[in-house]
Tab-separated table of N, CA and C in Angstrom:
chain	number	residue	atom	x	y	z
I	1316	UNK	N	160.354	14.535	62.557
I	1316	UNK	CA	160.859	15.818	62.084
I	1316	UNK	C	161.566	15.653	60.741
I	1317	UNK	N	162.586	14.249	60.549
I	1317	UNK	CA	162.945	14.610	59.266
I	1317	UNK	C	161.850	14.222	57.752
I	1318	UNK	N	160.904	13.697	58.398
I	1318	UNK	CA	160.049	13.640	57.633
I	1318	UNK	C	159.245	15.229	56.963
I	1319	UNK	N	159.212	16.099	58.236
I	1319	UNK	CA	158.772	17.166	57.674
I	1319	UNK	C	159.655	18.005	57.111
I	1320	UNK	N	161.031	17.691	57.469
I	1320	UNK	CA	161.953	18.482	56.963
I	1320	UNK	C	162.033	18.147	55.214
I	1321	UNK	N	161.961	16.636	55.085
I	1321	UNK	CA	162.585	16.287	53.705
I	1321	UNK	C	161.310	16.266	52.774
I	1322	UNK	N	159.959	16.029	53.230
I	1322	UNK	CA	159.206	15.561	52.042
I	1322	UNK	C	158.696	14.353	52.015
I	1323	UNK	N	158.162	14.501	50.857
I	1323	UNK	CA	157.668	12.821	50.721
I	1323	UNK	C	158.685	11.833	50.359
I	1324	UNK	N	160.120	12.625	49.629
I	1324	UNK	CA	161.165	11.386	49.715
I	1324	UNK	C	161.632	10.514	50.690
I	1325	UNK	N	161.450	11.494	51.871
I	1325	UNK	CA	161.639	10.767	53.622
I	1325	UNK	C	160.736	9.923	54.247
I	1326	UNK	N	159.599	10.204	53.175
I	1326	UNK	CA	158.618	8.747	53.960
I	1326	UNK	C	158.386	7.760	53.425
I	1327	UNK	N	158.076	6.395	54.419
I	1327	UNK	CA	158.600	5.116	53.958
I	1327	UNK	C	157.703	4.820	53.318
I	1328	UNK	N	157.733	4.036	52.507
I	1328	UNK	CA	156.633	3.595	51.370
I	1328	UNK	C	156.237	2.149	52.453
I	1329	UNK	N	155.899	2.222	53.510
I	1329	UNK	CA	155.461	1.637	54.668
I	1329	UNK	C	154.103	1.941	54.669
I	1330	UNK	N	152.603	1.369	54.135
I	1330	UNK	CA	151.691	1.845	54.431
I	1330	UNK	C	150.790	2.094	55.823
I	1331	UNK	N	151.726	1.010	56.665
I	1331	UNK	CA	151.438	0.603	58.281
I	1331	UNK	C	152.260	2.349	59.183
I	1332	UNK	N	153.196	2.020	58.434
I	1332	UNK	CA	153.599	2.981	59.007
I	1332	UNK	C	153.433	4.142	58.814
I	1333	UNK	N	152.870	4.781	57.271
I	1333	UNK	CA	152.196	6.198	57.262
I	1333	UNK	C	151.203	6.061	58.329
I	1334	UNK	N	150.214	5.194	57.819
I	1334	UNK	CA	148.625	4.574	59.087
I	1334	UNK	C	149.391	5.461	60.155
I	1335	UNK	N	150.572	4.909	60.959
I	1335	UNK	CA	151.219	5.426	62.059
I	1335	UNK	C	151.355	6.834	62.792
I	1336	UNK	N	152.489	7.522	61.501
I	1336	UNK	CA	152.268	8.776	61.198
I	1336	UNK	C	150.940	9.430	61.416
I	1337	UNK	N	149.981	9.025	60.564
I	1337	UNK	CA	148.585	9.942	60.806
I	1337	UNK	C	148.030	9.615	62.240
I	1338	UNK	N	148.025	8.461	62.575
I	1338	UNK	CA	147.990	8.593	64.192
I	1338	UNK	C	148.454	9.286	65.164
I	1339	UNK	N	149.869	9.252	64.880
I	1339	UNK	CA	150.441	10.648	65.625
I	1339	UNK	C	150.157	11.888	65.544
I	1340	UNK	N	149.862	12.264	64.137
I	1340	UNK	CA	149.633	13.654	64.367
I	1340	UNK	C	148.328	13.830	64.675
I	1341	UNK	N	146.934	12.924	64.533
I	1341	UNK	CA	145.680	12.900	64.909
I	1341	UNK	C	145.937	13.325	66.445
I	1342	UNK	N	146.741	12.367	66.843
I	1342	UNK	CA	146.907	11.982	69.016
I	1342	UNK	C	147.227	14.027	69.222
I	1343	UNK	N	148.326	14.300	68.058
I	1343	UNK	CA	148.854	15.805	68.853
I	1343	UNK	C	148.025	17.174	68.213
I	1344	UNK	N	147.390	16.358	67.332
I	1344	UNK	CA	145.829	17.977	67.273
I	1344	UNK	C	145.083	17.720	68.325
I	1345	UNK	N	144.613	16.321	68.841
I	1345	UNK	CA	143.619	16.066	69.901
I	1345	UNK	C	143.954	16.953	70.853
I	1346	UNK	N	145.276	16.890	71.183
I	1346	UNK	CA	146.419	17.662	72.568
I	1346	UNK	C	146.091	18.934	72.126
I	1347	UNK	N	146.368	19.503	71.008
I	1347	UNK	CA	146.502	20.932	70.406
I	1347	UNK	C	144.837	21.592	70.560
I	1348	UNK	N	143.920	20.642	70.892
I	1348	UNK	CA	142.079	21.215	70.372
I	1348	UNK	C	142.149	21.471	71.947
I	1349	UNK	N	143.024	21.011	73.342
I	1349	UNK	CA	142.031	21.041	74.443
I	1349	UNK	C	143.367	22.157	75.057
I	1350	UNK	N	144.228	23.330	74.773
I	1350	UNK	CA	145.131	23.534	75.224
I	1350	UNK	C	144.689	24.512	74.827
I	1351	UNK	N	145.034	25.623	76.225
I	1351	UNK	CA	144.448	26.900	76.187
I	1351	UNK	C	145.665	27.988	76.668
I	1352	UNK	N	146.253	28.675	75.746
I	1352	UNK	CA	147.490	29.166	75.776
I	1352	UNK	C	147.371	30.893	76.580
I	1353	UNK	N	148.196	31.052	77.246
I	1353	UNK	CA	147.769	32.539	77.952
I	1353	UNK	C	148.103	33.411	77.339
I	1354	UNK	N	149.290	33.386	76.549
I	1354	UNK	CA	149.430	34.514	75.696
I	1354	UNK	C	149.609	34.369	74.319
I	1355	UNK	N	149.538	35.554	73.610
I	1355	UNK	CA	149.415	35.680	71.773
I	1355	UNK	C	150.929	34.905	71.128
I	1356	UNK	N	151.521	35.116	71.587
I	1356	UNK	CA	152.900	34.335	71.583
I	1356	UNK	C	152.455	32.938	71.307
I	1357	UNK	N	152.129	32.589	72.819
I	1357	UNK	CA	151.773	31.122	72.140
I	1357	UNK	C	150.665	30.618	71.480
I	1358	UNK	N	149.940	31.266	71.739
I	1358	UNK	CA	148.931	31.390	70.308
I	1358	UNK	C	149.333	30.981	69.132
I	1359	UNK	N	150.274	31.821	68.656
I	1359	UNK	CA	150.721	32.016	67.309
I	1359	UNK	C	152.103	30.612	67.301
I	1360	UNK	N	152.668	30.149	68.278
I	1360	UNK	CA	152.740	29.025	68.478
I	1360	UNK	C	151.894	28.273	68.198
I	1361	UNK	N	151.377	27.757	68.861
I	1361	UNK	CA	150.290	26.495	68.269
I	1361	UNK	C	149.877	26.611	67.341
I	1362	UNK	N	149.148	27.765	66.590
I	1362	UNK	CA	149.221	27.684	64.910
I	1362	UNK	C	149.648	27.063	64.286
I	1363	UNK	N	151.170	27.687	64.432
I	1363	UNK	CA	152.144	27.220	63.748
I	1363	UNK	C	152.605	25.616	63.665
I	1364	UNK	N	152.253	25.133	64.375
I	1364	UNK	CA	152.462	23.654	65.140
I	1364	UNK	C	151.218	22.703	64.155
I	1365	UNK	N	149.887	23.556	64.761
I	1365	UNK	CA	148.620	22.653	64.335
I	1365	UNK	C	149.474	22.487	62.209
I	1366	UNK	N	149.276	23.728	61.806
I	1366	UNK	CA	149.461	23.682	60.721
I	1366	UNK	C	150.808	23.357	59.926
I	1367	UNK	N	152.042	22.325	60.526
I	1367	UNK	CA	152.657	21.904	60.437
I	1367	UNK	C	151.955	19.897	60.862
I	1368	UNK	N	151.048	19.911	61.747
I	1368	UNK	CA	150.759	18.520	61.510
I	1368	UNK	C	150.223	18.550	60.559
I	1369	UNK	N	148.930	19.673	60.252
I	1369	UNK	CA	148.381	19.416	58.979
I	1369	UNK	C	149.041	19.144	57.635
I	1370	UNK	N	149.828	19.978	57.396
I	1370	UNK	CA	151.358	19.736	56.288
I	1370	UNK	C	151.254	18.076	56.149
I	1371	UNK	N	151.734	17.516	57.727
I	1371	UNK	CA	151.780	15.960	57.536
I	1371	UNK	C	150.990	15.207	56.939
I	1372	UNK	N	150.059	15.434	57.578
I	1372	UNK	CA	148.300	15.097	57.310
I	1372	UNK	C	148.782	14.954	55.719
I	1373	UNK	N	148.540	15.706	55.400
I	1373	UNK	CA	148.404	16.175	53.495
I	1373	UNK	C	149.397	14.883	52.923
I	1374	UNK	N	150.852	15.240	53.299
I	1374	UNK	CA	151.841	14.496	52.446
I	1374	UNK	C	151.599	13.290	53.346
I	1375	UNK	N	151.405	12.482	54.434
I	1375	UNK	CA	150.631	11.395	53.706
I	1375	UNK	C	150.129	10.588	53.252
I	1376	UNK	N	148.983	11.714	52.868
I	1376	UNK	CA	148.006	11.432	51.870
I	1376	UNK	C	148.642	10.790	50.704
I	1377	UNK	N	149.442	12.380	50.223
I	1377	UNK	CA	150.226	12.111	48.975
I	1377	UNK	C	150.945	10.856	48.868
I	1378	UNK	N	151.587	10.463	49.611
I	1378	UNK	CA	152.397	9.371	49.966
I	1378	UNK	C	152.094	7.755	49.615
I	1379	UNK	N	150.667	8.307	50.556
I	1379	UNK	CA	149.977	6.813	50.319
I	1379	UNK	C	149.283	6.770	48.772
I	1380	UNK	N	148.830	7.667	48.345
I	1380	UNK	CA	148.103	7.332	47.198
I	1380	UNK	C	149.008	6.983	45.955
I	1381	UNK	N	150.509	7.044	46.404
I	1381	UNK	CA	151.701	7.164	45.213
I	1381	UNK	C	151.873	5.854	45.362
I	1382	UNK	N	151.729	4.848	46.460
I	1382	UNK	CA	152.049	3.458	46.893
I	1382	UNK	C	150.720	2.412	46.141
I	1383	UNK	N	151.174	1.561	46.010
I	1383	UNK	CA	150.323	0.672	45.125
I	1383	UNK	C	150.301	-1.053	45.858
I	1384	UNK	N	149.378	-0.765	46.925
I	1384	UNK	CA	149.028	-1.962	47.500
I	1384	UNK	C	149.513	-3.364	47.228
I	1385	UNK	N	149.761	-4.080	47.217
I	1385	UNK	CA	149.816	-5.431	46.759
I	1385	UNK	C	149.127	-6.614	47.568
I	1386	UNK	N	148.568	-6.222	48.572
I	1386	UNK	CA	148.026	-7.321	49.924
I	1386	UNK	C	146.889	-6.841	50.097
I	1387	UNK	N	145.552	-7.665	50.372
I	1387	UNK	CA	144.303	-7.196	50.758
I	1387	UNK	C	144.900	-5.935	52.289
I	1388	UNK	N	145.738	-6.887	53.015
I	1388	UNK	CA	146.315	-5.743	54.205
I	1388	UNK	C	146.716	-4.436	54.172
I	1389	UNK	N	147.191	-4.343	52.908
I	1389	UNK	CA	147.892	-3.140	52.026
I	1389	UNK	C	146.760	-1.735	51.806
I	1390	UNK	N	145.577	-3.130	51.231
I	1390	UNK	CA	144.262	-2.022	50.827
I	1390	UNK	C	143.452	-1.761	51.775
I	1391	UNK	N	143.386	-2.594	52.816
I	1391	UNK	CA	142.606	-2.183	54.334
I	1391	UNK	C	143.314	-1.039	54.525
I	1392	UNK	N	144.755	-1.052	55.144
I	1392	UNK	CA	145.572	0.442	55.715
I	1392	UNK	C	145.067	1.415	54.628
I	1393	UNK	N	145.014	1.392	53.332
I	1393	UNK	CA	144.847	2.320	52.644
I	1393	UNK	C	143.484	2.832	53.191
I	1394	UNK	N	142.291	2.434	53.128
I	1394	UNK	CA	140.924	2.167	53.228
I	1394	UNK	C	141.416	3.201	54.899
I	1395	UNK	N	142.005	2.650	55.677
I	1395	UNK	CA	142.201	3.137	56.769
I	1395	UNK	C	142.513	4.505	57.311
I	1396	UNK	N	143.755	4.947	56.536
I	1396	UNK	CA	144.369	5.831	56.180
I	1396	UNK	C	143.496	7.274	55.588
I	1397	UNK	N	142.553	6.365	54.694
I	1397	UNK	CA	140.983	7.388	54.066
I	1397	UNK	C	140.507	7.692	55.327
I	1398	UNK	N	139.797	6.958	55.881
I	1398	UNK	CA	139.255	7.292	57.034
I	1398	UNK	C	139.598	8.161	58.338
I	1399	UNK	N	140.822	7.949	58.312
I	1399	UNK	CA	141.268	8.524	59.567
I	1399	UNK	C	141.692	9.964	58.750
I	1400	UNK	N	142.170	10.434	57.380
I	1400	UNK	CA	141.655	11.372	56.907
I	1400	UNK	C	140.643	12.468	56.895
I	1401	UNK	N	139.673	11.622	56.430
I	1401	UNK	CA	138.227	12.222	56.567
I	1401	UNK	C	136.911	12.208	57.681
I	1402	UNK	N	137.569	11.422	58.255
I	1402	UNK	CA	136.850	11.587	59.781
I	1402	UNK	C	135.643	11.003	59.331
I	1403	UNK	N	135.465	9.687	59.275
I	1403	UNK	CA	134.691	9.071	58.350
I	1403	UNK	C	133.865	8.762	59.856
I	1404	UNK	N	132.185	8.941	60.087
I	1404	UNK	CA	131.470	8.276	60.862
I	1404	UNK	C	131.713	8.846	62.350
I	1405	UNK	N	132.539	9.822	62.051
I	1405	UNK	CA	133.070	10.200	63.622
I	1405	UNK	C	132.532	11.955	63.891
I	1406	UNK	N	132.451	12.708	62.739
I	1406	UNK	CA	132.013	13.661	62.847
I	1406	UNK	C	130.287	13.636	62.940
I	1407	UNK	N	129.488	12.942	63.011
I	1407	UNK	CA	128.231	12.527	62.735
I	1407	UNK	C	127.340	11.523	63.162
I	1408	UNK	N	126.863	11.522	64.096
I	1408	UNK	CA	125.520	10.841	64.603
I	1408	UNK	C	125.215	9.595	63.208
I	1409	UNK	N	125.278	10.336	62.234
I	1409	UNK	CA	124.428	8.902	61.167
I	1409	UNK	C	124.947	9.181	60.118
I	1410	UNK	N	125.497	7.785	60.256
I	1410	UNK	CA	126.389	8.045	58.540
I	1410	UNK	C	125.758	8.119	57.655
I	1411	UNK	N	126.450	8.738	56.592
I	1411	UNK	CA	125.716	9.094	55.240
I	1411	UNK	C	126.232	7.407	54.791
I	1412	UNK	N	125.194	7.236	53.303
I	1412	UNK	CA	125.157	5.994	52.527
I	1412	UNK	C	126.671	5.864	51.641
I	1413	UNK	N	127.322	6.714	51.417
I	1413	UNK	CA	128.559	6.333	51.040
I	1413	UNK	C	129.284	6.004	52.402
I	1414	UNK	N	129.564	6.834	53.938
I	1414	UNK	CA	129.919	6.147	54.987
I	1414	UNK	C	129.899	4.650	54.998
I	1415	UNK	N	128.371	4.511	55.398
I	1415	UNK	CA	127.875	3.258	55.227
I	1415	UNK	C	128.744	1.943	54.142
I	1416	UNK	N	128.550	2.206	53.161
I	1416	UNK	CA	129.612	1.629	52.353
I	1416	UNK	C	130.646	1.425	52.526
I	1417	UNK	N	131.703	2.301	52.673
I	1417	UNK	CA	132.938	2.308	53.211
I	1417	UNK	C	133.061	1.605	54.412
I	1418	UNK	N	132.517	1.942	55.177
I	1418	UNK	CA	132.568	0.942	56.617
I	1418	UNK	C	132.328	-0.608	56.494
I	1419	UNK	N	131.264	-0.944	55.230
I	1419	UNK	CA	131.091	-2.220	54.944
I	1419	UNK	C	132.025	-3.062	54.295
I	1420	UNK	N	132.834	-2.227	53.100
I	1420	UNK	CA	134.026	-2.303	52.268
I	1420	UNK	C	135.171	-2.771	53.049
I	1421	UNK	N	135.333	-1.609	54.628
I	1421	UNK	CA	136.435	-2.125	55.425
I	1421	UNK	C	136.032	-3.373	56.542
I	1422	UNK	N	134.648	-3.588	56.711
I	1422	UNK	CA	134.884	-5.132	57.537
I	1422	UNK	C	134.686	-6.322	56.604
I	1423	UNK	N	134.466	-5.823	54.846
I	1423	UNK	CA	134.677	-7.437	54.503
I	1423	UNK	C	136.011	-7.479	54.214
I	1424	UNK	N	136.820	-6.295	54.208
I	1424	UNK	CA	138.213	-6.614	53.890
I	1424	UNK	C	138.653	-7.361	55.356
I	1425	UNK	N	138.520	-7.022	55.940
I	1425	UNK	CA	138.910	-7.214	57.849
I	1425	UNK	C	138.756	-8.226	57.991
I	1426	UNK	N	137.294	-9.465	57.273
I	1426	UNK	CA	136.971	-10.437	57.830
I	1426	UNK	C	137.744	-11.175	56.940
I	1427	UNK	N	138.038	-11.060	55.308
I	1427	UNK	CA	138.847	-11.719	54.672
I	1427	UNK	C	140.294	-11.750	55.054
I	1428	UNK	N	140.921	-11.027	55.469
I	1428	UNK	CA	142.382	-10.386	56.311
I	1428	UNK	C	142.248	-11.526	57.288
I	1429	UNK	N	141.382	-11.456	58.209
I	1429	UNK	CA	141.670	-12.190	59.326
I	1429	UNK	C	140.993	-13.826	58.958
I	1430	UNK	N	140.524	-14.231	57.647
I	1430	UNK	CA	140.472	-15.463	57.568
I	1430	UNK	C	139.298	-16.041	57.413
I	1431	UNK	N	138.234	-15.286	58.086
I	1431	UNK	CA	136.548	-15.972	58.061
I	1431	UNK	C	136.235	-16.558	57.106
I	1432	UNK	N	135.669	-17.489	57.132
I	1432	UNK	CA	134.960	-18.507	55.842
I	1432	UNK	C	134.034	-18.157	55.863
I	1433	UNK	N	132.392	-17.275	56.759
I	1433	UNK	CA	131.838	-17.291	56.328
I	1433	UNK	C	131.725	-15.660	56.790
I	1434	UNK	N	131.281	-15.120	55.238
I	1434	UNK	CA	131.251	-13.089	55.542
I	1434	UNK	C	129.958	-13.339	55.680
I	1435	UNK	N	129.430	-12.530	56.593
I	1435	UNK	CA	128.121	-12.071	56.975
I	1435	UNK	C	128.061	-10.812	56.072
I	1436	UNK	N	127.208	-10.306	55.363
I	1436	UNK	CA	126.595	-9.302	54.875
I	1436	UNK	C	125.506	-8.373	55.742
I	1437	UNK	N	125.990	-7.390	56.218
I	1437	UNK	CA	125.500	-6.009	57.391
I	1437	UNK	C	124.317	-5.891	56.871
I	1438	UNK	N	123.341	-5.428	56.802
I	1438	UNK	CA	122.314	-4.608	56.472
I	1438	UNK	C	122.650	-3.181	57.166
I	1439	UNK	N	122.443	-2.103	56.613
I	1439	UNK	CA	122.431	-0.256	57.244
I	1439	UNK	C	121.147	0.397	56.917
């Protein structure tokens, strides 16, 4: 909450922990898509709610793109952070060729992160 209260000054230049943030509010639209309210009241409740995570959603975005990586780990969460954004591969049966890319982008970062000596190169 004081994050939504204050802005982007209130959030941590933590890129793990924005990652975090957007998890949470991903977990409470999931809650918000299967909840079926009886009256206009709360209707107009949950609106108000969905479009207050979205708010989050947005700043961030903003947040992260103001932060300037310094660790391959840094640029995975970022890479991450895109994704869980844009609903990368999840809205869609078959990724498009930029998907594709991106997904390849984030397991050679993943395999360098975690150490592998030897990267396998995917074919799509």
């Amino acid at each position: 909450m004081r994050v939504l209260r204050g802005g982007l000054q209130e959030m941590p230049d933590d890129l793990a922990k924005l990652h975090a943030y957007l998890k949470l509010a991903a977990g409470l639209l999931a809650e918000k898509a299967v909840e079926h309210e009886p009256t206009w009241e709360m209707v107009a409740q949950s609106a108000a709610e969905i479009e207050t995570l979205h708010t989050l959603q947005i700043q961030v975005a903003e947040k992260t793109a103001s932060i300037q990586a310094t660790t391959l780990y840094g640029v995975l969460t970022k890479l991450m952070i895109w994704e869980a954004l844009t609903g990368a591969s999840v809205d869609c049966d078959e990724p498009s060729v930029r998907d594709a890319l991106v997904s390849s982008v984030r397991m050679d970062l993943e395999a360098i992160v975690r150490g592998d000596s030897a990267l396998k190169r995917r074919t799509f």
